[in-house]
mmCIF file of C-alpha atoms in Angstrom:
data_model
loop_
_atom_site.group_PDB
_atom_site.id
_atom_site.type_symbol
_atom_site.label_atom_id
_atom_site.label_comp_id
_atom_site.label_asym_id
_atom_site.label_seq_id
_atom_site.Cartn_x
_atom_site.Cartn_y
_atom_site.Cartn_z
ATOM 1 C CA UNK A 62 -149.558 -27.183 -29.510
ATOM 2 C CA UNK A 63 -148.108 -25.124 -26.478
ATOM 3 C CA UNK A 64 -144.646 -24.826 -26.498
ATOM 4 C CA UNK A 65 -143.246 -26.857 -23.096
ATOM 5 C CA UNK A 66 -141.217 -25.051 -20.866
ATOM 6 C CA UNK A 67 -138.341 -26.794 -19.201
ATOM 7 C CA UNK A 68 -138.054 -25.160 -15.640
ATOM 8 C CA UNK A 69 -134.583 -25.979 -14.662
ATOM 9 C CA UNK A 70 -134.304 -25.968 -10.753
ATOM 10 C CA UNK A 71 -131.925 -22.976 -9.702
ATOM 11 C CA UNK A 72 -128.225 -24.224 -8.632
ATOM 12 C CA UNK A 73 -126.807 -22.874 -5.257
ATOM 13 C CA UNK A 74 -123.825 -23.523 -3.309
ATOM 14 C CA UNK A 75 -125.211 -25.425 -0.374
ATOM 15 C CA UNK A 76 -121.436 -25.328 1.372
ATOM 16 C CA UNK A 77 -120.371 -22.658 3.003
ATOM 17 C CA UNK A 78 -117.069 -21.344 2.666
ATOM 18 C CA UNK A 79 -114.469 -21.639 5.373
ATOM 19 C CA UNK A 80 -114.826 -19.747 8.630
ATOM 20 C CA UNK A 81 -111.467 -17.532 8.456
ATOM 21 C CA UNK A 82 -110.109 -16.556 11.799
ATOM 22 C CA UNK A 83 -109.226 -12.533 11.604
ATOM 23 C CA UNK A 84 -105.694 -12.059 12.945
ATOM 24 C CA UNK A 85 -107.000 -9.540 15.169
ATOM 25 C CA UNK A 86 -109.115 -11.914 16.998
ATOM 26 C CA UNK A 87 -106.491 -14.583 17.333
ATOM 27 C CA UNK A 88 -103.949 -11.553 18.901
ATOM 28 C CA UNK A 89 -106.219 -10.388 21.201
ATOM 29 C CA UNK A 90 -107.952 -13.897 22.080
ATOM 30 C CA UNK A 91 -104.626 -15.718 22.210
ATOM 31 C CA UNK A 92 -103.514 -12.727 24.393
ATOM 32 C CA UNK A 93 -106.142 -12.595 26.858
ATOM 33 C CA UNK A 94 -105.633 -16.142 27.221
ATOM 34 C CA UNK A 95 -102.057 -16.715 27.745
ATOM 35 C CA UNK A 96 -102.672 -13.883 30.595
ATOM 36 C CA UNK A 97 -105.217 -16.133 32.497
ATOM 37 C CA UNK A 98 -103.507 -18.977 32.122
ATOM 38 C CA UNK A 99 -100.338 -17.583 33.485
ATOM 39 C CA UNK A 100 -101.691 -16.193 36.433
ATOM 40 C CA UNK A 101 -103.603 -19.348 37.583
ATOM 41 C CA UNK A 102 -100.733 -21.573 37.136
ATOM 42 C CA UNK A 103 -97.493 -19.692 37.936
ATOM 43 C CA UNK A 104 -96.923 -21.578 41.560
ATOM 44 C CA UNK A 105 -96.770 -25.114 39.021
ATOM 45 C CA UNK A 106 -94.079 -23.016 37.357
ATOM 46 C CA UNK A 107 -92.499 -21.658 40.157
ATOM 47 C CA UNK A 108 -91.782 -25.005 41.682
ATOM 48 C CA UNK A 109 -91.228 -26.887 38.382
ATOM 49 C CA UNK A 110 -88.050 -24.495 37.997
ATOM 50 C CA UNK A 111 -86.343 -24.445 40.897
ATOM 51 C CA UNK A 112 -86.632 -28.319 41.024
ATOM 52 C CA UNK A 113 -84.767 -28.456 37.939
ATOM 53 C CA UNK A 114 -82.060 -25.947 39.223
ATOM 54 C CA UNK A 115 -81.597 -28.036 41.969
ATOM 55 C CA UNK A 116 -78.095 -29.942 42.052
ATOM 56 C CA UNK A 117 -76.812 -32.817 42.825
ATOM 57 C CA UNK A 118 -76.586 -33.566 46.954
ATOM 58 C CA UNK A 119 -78.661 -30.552 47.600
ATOM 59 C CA UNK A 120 -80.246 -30.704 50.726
ATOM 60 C CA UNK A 121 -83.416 -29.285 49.556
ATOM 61 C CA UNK A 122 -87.137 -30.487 49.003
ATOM 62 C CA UNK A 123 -87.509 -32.780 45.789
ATOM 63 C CA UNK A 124 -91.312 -33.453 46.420
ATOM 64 C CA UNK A 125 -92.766 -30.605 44.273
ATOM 65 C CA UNK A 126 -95.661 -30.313 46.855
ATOM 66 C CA UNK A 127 -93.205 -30.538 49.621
ATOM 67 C CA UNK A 128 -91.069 -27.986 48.061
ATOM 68 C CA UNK A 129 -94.034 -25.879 47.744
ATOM 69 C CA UNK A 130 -94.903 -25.896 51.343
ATOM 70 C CA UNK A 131 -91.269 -25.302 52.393
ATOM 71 C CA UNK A 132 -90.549 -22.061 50.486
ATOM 72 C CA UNK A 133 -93.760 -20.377 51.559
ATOM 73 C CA UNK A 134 -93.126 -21.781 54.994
ATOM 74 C CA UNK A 135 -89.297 -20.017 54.984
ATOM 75 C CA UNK A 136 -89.694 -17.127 52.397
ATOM 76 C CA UNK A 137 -93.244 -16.535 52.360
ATOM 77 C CA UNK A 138 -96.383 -17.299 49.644
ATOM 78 C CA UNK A 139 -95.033 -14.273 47.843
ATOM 79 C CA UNK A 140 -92.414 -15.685 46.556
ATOM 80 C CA UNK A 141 -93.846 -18.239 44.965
ATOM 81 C CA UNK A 142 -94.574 -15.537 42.368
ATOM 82 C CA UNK A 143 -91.208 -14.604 42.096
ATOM 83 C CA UNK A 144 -90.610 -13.585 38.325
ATOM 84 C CA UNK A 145 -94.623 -13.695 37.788
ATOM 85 C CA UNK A 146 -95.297 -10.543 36.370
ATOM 86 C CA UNK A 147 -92.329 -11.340 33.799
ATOM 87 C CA UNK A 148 -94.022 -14.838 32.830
ATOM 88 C CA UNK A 149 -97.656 -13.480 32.569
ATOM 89 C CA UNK A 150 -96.686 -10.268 30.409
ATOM 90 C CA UNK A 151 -94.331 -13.391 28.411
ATOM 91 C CA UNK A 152 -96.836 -15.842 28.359
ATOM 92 C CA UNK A 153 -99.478 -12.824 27.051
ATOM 93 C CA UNK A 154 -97.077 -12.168 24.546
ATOM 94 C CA UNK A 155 -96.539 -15.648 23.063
ATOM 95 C CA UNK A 156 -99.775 -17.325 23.320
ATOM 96 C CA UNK A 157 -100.730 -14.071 21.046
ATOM 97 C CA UNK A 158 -97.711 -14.740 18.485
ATOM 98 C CA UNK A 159 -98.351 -18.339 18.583
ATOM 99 C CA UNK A 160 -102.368 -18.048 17.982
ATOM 100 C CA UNK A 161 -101.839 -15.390 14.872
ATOM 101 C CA UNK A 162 -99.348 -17.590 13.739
ATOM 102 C CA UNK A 163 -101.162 -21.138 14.155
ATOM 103 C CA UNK A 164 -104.413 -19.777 12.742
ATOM 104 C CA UNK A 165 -102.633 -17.909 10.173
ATOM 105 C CA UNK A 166 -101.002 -21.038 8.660
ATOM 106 C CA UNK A 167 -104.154 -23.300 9.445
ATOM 107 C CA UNK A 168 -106.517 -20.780 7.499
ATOM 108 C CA UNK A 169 -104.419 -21.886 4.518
ATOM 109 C CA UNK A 170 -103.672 -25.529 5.470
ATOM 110 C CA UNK A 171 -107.394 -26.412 5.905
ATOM 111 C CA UNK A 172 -109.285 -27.541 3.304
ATOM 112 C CA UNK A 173 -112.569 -25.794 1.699
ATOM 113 C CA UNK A 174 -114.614 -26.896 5.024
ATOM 114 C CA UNK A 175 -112.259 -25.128 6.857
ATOM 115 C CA UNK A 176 -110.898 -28.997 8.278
ATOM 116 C CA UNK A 177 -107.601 -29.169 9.294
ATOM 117 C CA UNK A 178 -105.745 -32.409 8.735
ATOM 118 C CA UNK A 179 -103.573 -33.638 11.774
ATOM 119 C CA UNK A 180 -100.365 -33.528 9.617
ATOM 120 C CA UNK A 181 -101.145 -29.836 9.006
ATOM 121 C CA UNK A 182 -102.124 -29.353 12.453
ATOM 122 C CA UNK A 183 -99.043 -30.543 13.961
ATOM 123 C CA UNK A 184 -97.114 -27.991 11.269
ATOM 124 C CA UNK A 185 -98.936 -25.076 11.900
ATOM 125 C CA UNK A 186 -97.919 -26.108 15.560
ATOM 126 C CA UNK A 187 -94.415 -26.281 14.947
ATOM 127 C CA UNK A 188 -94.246 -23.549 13.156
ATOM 128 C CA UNK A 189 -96.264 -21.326 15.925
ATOM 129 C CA UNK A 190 -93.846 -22.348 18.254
ATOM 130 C CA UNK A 191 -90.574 -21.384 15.993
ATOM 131 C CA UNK A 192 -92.001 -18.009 15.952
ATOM 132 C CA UNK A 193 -93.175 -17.037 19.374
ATOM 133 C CA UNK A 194 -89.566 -18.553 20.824
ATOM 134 C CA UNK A 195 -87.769 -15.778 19.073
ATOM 135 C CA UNK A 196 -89.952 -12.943 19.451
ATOM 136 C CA UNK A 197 -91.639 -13.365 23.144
ATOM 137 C CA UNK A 198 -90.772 -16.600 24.690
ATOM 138 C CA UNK A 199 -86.895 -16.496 24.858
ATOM 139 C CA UNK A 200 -86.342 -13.329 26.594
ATOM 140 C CA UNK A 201 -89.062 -13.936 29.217
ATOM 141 C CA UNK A 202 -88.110 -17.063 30.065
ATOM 142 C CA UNK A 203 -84.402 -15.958 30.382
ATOM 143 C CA UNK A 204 -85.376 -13.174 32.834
ATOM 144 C CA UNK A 205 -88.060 -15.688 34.777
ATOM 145 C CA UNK A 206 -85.566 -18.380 34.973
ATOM 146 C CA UNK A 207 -82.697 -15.874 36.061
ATOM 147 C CA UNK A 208 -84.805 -14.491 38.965
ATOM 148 C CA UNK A 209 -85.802 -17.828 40.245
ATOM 149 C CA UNK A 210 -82.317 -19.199 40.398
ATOM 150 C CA UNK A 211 -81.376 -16.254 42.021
ATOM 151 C CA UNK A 212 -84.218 -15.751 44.746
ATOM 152 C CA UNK A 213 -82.603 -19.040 46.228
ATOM 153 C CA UNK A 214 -79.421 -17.600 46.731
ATOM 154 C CA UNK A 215 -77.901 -13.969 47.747
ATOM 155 C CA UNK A 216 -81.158 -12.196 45.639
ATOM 156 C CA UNK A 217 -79.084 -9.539 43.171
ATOM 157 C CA UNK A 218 -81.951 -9.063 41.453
ATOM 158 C CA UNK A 219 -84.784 -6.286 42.775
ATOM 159 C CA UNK A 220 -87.387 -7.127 39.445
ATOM 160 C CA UNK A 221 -87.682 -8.316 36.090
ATOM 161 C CA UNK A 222 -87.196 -5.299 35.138
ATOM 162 C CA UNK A 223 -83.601 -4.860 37.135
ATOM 163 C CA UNK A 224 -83.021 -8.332 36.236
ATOM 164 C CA UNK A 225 -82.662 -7.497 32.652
ATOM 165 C CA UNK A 226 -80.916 -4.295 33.045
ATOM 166 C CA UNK A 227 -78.221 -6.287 34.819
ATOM 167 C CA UNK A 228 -77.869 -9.212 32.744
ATOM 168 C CA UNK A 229 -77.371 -6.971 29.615
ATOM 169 C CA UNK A 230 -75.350 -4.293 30.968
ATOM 170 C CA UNK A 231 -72.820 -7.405 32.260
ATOM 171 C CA UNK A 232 -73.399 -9.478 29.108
ATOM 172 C CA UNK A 233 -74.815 -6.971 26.450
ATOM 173 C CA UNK A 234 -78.820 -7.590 24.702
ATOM 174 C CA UNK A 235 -77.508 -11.247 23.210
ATOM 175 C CA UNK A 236 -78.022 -12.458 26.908
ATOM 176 C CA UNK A 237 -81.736 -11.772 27.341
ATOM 177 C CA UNK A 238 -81.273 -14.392 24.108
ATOM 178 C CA UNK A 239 -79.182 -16.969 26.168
ATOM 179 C CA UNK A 240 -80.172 -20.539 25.633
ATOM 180 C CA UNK A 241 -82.415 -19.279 22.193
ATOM 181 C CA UNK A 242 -81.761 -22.564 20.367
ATOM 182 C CA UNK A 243 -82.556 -25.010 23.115
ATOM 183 C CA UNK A 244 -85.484 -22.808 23.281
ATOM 184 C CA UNK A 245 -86.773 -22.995 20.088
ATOM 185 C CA UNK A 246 -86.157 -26.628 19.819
ATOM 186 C CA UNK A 247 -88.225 -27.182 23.077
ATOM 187 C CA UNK A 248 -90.680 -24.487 21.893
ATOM 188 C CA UNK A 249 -91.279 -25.712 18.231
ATOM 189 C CA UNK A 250 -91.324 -28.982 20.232
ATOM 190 C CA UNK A 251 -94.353 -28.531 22.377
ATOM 191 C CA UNK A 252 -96.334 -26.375 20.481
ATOM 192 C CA UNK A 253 -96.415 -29.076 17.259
ATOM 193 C CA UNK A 254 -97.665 -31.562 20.115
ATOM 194 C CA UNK A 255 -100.154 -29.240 21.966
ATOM 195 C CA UNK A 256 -101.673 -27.997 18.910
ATOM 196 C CA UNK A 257 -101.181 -30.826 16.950
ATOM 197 C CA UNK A 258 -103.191 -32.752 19.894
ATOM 198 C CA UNK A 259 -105.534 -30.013 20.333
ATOM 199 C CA UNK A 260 -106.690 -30.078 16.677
ATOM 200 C CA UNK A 261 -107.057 -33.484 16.574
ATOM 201 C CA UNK A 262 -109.225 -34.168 19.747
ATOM 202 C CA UNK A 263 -111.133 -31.079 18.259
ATOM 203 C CA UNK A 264 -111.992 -32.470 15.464
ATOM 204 C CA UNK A 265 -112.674 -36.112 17.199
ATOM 205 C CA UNK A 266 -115.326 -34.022 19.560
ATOM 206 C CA UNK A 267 -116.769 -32.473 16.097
ATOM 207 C CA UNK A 268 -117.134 -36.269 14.711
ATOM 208 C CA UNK A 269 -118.537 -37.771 17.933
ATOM 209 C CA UNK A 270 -121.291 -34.818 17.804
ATOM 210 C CA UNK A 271 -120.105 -32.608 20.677
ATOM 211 C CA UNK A 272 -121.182 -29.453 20.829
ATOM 212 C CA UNK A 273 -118.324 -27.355 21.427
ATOM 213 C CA UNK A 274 -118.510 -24.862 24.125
ATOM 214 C CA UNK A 275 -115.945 -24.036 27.307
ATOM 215 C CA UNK A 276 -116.318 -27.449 28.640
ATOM 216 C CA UNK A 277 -115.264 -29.665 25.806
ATOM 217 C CA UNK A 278 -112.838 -26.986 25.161
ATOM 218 C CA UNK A 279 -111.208 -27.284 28.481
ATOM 219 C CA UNK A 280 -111.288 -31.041 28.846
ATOM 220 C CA UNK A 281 -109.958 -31.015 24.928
ATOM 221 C CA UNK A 282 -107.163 -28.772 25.675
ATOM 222 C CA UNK A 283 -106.366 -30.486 29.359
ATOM 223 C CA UNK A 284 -105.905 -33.938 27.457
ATOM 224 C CA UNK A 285 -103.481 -31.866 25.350
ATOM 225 C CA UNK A 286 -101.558 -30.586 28.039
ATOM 226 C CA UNK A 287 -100.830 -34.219 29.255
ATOM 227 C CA UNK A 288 -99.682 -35.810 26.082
ATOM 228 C CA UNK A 289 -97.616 -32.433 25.970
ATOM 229 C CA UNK A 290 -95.660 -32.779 29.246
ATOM 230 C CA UNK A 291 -94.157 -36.526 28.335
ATOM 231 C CA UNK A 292 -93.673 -35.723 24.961
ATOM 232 C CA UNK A 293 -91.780 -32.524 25.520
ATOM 233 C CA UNK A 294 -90.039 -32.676 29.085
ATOM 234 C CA UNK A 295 -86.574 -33.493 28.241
ATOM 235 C CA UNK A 296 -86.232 -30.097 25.980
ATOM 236 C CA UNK A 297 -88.094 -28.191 28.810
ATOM 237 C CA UNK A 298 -85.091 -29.561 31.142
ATOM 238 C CA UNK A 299 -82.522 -28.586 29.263
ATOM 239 C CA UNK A 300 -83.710 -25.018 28.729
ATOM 240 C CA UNK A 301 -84.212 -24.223 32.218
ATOM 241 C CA UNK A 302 -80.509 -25.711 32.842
ATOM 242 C CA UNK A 303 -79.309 -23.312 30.041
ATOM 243 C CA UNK A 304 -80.786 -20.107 30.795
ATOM 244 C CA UNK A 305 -79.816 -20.285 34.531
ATOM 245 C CA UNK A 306 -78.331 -17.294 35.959
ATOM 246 C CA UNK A 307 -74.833 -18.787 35.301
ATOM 247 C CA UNK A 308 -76.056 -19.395 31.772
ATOM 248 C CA UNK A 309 -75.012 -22.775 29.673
ATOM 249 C CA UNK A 310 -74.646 -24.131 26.186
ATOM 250 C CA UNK A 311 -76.836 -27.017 25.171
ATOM 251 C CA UNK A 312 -73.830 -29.445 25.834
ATOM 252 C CA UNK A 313 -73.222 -28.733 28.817
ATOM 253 C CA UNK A 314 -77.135 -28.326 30.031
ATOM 254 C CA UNK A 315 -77.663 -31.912 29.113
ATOM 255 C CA UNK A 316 -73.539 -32.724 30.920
ATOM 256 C CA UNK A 317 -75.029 -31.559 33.730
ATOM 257 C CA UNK A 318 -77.753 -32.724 33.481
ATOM 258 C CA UNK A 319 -76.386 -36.559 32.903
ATOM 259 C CA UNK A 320 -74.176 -35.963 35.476
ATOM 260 C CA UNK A 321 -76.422 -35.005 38.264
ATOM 261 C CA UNK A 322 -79.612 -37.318 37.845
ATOM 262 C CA UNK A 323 -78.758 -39.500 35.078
ATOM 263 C CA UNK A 324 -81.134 -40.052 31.837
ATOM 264 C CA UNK A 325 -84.257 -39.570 34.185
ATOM 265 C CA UNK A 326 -82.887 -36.329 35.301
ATOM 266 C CA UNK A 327 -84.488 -34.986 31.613
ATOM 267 C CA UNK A 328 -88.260 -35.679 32.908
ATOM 268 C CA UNK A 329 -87.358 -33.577 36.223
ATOM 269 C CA UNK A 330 -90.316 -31.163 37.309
ATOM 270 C CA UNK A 331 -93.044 -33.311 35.083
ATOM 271 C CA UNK A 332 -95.420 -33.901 38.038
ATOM 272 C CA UNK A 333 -95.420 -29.859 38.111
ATOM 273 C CA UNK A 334 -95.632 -29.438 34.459
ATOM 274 C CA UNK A 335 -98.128 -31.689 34.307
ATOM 275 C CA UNK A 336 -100.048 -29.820 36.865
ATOM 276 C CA UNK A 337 -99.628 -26.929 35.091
ATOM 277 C CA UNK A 338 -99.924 -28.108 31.733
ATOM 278 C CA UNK A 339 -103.257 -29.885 32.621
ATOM 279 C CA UNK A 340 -104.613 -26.806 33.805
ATOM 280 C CA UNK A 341 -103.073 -24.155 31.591
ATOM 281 C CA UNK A 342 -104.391 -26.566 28.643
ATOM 282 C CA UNK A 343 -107.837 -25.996 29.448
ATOM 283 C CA UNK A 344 -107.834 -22.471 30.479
ATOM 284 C CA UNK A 345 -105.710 -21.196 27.441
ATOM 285 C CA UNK A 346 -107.730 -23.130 24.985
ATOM 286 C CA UNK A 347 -111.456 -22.829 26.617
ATOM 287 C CA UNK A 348 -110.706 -18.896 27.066
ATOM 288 C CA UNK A 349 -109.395 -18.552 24.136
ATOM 289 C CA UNK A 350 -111.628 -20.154 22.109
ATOM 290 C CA UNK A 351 -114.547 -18.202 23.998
ATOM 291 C CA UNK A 352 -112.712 -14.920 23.714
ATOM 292 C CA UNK A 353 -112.992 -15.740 19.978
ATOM 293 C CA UNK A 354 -116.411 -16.740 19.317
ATOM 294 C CA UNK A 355 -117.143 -13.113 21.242
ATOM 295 C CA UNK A 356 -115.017 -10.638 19.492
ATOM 296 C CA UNK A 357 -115.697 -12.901 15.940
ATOM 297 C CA UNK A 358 -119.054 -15.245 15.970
ATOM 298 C CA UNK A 359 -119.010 -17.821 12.825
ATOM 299 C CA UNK A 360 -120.327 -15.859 10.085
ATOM 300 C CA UNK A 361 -122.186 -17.671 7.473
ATOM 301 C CA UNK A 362 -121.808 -16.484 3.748
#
């Protein structure tokens, strides 16, 4: 009698293992991207700072638009790219830090299908946002801030550049760190909710059967940017009030603050945020996310 054969059916791994985002990628992608976004939405900026400099009984435009159309009108379009160069180089800078960091801590938050779990999102977000405050976004935004409050006075400063040679040869280097805490706090703040939001429409699109490419990208990151502005104005308020040229602590940012405009005084400059959040949301996450897929496509093992 023939001996039977069992033929036992070969096992394989039908899942794949997690797509792991190379740091590289994420610095150059998150750089490239912070670039663009900066550049296409510094005017939002622009205007969204010197509202919030504004004080009390000041005679000039509130209207963001209005304000807009007043200082091109009196001191030319150019200057509403005053301090530009210093926020695109900054924003370059941190949308790098805060991209190597996010992925970094998502590639070993997510789980074995490389999902991330909004909890963990908003963490890696936080996190991100911790990190890119104290090495890019702090001294950047102390020099931008400086030169805008300044242009709308008796302009001592001639660049960014001069600007910071000034401030720390009157104050020494803790000055480019004025207003660090506030921040960080506002930093950690908005990056928890614009990742955090990101990752979870993201994976929402995934669920619904979107294909992801730069349009879902940029509406994903756009709807972001808007939960991001409401969520996160007051701490954006009370950094710009801190890192004036004049410079204050966080208790007497948010005095002020009170004392000029009250408790809505801490939303100040949203309709411009929001303008540029909406847009920067979908360019920094569509390029980015493009940038990516080109310098790293999904590799299969």
């Amino acid at each position: 009698m023939a001996a039977q054969l069992s033929v036992q059916p070969s096992v394989t791994n039908v899942n794949p293992r997690k797509h792991i985002t190379p740091q590289w990628v994420s610095l150059v992608s998150g750089g490239i991207a912070g670039g663009v976004e900066a550049a296409v939405t510094y005017p939002f900026e622009y205007s969204k700072t010197r509202l919030q400099l504004i004080q009390h009984g000041s005679t000039t435009k509130t209207n963001p638009l209005r304000l807009i159309a007043e200082v091109a009108r009196q001191e030319g379009p150019r200057s509403l790219y005053t301090g530009c160069t210093t926020l695109i180089v900054g924003t370059a800078g941190k949308a790098a830090v805060r991209f190597v960091s996010y992925d970094t801590i998502r590639n070993a938050l997510s789980d074995e299908h490389g999902k991330l779990s909004a909890g963990g999102g908003i963490l890696a977000g936080m996190a991100a946002g911790a990190v890119e405050s104290v090495l890019a976004v702090t001294p950047t935004e102390r020099i931008k801030t400086a030169l805008i409050d300044d242009a709308k006075t008796h302009r001592q400063f001639n660049s960014g550049i001069h600007a910071a040679r000034v401030l720390v040869q009157r104050h020494g280097l803790p000055e480019l760190y004025r207003g660090l805490v506030s921040t960080t706090v506002k930093q950690s703040a908005t990056s928890a909710v614009r990742m955090g939001t990101y990752n979870i429409l993201k994976e929402m699109s995934k669920q619904q059967g979107l294909s992801p490419n730069a349009l879902t990208s940029f509406g994903t990151g756009a709807l972001a940017g808007i939960v991001t502005v409401y969520a996160t104005q007051p701490f954006d308020t009370i950094k710009t009030r801190a890192q004036s040229v004049q410079g204050a602590g966080i208790v007497d940012a948010v005095s002020s603050v009170m004392r000029d405009y009250g408790i809505k005084g801490f939303w100040k400059g949203s309709s411009m945020r929001l303008g540029r959040l909406f847009l920067s949301g979908g360019i920094v996450f569509s390029v980015y996310e493009q940038v990516s897929a080109m310098l790293a496509p999904v590799v299969r093992d």
